[in-house]
PDB file of C-alpha atoms and ligand atoms in Angstrom:
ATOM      1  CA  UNK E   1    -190.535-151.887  30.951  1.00 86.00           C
ATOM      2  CA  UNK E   2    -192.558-152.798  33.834  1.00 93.00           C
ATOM      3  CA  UNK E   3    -196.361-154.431  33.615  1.00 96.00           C
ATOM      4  CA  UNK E   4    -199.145-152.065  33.533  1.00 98.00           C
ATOM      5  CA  UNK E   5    -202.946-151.916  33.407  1.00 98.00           C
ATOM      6  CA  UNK E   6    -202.724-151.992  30.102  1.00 98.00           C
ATOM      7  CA  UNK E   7    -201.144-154.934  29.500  1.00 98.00           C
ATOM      8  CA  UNK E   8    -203.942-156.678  31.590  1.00 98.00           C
ATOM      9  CA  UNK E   9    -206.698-155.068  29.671  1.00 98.00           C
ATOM     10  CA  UNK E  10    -204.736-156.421  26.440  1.00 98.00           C
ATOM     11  CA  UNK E  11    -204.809-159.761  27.844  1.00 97.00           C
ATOM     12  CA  UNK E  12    -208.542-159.516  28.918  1.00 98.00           C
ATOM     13  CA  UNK E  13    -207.751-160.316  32.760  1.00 98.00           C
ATOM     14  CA  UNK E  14    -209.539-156.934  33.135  1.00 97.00           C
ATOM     15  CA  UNK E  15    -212.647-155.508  32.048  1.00 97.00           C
ATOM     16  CA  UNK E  16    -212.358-152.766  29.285  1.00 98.00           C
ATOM     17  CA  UNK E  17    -214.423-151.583  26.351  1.00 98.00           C
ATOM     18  CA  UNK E  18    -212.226-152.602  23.559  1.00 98.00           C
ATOM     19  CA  UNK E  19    -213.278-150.959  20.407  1.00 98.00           C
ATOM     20  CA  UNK E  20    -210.563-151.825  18.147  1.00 98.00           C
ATOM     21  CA  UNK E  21    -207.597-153.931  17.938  1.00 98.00           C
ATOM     22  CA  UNK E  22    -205.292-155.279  14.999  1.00 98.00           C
ATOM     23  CA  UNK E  23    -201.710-157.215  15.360  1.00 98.00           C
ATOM     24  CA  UNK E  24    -199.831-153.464  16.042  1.00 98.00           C
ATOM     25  CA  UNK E  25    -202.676-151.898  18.284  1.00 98.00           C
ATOM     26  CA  UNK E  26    -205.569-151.695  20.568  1.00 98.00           C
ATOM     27  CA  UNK E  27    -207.760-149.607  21.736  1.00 98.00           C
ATOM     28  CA  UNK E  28    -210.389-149.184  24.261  1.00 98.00           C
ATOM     29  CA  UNK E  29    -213.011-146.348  26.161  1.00 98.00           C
ATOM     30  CA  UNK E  30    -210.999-144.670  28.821  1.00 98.00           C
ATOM     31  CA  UNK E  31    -212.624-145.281  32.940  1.00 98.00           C
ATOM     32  CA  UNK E  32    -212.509-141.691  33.297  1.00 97.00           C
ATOM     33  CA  UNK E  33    -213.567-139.630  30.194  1.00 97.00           C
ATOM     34  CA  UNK E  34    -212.214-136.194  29.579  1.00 95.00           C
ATOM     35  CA  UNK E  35    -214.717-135.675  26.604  1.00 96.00           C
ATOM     36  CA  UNK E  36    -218.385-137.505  25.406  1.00 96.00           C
ATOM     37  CA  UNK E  37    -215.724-139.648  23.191  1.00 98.00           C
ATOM     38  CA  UNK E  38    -212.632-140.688  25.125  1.00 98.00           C
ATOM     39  CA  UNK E  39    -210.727-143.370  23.468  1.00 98.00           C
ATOM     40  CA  UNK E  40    -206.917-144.838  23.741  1.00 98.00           C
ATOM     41  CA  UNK E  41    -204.858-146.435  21.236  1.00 98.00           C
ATOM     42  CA  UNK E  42    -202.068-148.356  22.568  1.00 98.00           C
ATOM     43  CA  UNK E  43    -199.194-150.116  20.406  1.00 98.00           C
ATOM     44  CA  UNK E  44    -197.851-153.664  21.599  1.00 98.00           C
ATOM     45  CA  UNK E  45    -194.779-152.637  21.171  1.00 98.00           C
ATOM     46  CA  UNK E  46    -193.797-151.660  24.664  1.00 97.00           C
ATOM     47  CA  UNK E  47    -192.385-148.295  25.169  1.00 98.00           C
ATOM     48  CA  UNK E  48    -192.769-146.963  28.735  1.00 98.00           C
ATOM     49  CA  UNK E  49    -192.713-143.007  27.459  1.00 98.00           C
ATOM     50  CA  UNK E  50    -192.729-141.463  24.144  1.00 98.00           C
ATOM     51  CA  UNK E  51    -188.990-140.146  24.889  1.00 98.00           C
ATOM     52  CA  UNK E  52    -187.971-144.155  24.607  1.00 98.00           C
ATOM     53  CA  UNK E  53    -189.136-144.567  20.759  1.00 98.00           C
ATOM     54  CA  UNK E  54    -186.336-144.493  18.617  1.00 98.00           C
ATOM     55  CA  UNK E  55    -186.427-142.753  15.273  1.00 98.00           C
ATOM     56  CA  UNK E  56    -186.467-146.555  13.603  1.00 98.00           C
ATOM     57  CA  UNK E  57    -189.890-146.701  15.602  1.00 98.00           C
ATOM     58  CA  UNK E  58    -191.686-144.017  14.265  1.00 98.00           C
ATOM     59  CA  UNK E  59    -194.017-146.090  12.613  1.00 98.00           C
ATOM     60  CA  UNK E  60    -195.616-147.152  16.113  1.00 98.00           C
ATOM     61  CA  UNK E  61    -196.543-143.910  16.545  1.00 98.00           C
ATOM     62  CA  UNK E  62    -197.712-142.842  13.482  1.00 98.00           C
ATOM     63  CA  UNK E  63    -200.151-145.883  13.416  1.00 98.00           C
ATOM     64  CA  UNK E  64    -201.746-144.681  16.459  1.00 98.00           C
ATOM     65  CA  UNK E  65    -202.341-141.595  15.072  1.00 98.00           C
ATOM     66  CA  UNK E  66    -203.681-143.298  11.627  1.00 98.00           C
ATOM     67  CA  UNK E  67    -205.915-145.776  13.436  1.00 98.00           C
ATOM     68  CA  UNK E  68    -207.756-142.765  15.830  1.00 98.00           C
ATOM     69  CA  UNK E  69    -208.289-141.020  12.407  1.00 98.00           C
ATOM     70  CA  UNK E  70    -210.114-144.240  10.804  1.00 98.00           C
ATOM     71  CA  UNK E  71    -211.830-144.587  13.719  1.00 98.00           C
ATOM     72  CA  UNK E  72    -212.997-140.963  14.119  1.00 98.00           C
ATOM     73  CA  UNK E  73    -214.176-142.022  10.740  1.00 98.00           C
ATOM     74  CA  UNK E  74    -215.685-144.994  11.416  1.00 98.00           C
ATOM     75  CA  UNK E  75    -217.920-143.187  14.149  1.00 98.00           C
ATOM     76  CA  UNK E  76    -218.874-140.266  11.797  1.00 98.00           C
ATOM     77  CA  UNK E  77    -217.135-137.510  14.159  1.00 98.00           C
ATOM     78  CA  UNK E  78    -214.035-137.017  11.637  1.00 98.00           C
ATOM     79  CA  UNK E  79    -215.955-134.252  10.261  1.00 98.00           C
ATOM     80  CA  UNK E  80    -216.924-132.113  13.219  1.00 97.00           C
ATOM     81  CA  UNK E  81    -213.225-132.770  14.753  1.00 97.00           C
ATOM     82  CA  UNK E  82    -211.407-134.030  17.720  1.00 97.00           C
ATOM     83  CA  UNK E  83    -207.885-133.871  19.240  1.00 97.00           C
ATOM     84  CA  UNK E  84    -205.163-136.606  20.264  1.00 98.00           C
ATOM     85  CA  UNK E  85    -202.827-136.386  23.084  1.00 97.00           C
ATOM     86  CA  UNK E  86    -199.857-138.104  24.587  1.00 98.00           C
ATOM     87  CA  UNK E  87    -198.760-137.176  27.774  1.00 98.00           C
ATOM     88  CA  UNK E  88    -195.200-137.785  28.512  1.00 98.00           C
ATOM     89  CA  UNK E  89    -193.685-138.156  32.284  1.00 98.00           C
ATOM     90  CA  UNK E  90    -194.891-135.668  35.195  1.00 97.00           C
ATOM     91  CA  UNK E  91    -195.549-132.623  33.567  1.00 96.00           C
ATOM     92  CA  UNK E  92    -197.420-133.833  30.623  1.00 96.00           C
ATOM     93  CA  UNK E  93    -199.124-135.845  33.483  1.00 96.00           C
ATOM     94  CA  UNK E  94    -198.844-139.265  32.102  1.00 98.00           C
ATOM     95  CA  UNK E  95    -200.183-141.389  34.885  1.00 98.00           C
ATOM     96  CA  UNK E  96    -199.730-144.773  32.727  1.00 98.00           C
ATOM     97  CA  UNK E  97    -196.171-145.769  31.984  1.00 98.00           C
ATOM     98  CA  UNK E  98    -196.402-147.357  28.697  1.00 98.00           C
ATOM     99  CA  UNK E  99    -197.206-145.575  25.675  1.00 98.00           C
ATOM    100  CA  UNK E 100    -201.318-144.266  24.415  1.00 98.00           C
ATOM    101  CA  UNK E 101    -202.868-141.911  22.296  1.00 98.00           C
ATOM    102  CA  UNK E 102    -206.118-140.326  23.788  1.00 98.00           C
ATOM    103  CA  UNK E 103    -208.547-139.931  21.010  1.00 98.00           C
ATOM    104  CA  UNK E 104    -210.895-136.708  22.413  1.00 97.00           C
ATOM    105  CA  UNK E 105    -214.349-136.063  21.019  1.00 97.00           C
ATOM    106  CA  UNK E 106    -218.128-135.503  21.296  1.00 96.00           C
ATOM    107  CA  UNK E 107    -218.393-131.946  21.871  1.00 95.00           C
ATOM    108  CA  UNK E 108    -216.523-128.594  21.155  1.00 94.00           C
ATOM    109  CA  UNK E 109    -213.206-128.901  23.341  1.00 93.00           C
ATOM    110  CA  UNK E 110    -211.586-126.302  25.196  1.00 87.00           C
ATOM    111  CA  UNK E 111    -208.325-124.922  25.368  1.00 87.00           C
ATOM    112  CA  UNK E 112    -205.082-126.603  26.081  1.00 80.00           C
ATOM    113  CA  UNK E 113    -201.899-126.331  27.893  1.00 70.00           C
ATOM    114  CA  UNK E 114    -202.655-124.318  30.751  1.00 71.00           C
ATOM    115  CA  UNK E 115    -200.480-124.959  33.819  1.00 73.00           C
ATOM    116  CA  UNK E 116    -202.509-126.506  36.771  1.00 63.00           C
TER     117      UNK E 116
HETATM  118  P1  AMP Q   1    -202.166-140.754  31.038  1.00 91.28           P
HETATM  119  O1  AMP Q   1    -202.546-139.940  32.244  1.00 91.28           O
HETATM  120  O2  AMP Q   1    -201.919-139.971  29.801  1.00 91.28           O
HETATM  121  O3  AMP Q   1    -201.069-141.741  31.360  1.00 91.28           O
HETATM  122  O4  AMP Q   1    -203.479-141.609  30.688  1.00 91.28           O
HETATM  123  C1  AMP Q   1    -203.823-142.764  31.363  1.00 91.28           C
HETATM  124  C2  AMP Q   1    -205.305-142.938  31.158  1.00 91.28           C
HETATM  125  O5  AMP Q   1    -205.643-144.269  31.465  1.00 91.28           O
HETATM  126  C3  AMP Q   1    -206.165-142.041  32.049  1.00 91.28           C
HETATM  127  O6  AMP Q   1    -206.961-141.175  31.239  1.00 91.28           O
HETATM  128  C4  AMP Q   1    -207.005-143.037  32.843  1.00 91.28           C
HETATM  129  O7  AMP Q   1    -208.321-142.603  33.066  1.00 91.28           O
HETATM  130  C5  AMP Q   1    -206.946-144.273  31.964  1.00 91.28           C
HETATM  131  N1  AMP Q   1    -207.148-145.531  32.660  1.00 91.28           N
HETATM  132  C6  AMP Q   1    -206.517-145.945  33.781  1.00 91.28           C
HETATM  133  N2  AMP Q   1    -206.959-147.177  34.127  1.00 91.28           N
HETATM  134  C7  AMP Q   1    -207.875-147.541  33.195  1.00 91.28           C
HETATM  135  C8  AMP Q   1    -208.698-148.692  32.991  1.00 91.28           C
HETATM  136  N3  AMP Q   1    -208.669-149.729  33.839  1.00 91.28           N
HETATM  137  N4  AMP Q   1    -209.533-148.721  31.923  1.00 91.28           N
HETATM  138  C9  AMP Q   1    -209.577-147.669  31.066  1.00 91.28           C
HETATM  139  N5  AMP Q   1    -208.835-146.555  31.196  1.00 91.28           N
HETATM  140  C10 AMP Q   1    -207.999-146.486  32.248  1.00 91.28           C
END
């Protein structure tokens, strides 16, 4: 898999507002929020899309999906709700070729799925 943003941010040669990070996973505010809580939780074990994690990987994604829960928790939002995303390839419009979870929050969120 090739270098990304991500792995800079991981490294600190960029700026980022890192929130949380343990020896499976980080995670950090996303540049362009979608929601008034925009957070994404990125494994580092490299995986470029989520159709390259084998079945004996599963845990790397399910520990994405546990850590955005603590932290919803954490933040006192786990109550009122959020969402969490992966995009995979073109049309799930992943833009960043190594695998996240967006953690959405902060307000009532819309609808989903809707081609455009
Ligand atoms: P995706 O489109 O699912 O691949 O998500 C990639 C996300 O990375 C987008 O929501 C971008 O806004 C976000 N992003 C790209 N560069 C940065 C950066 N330097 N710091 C924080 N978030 C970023």
């Amino acid at each position: 898999m090739s270098e990304t943003i991500f792995h800079k941010i991981q490294r600190r040669e960029i700026p980022a507002d890192i929130v949380y990070e343990d020896e499976h996973l980080f995670a950090f505010r996303d540049i362009a929020p979608q929601a008034p809580v925009h957070v994404l939780f990125v494994p580092k074990q490299d995986f470029a899309t989520l159709n390259d994690v084998p079945d004996d990987s599963a845990a790397v994604i399910g520990r994405l999906a546990t850590a955005a829960a603590r932290y919803a928790k954490s933040q006192g939002f786990s109550e009122d709700g959020y969402r969490i995303v992966m995009n995979c390839n073109g049309d799930g419009g992943q833009t960043v070729f190594q695998i996240h979870l967006h953690l959405l929050a902060g307000a009532p969120l819309g609808r989903f799925g809707t081609p455009g």
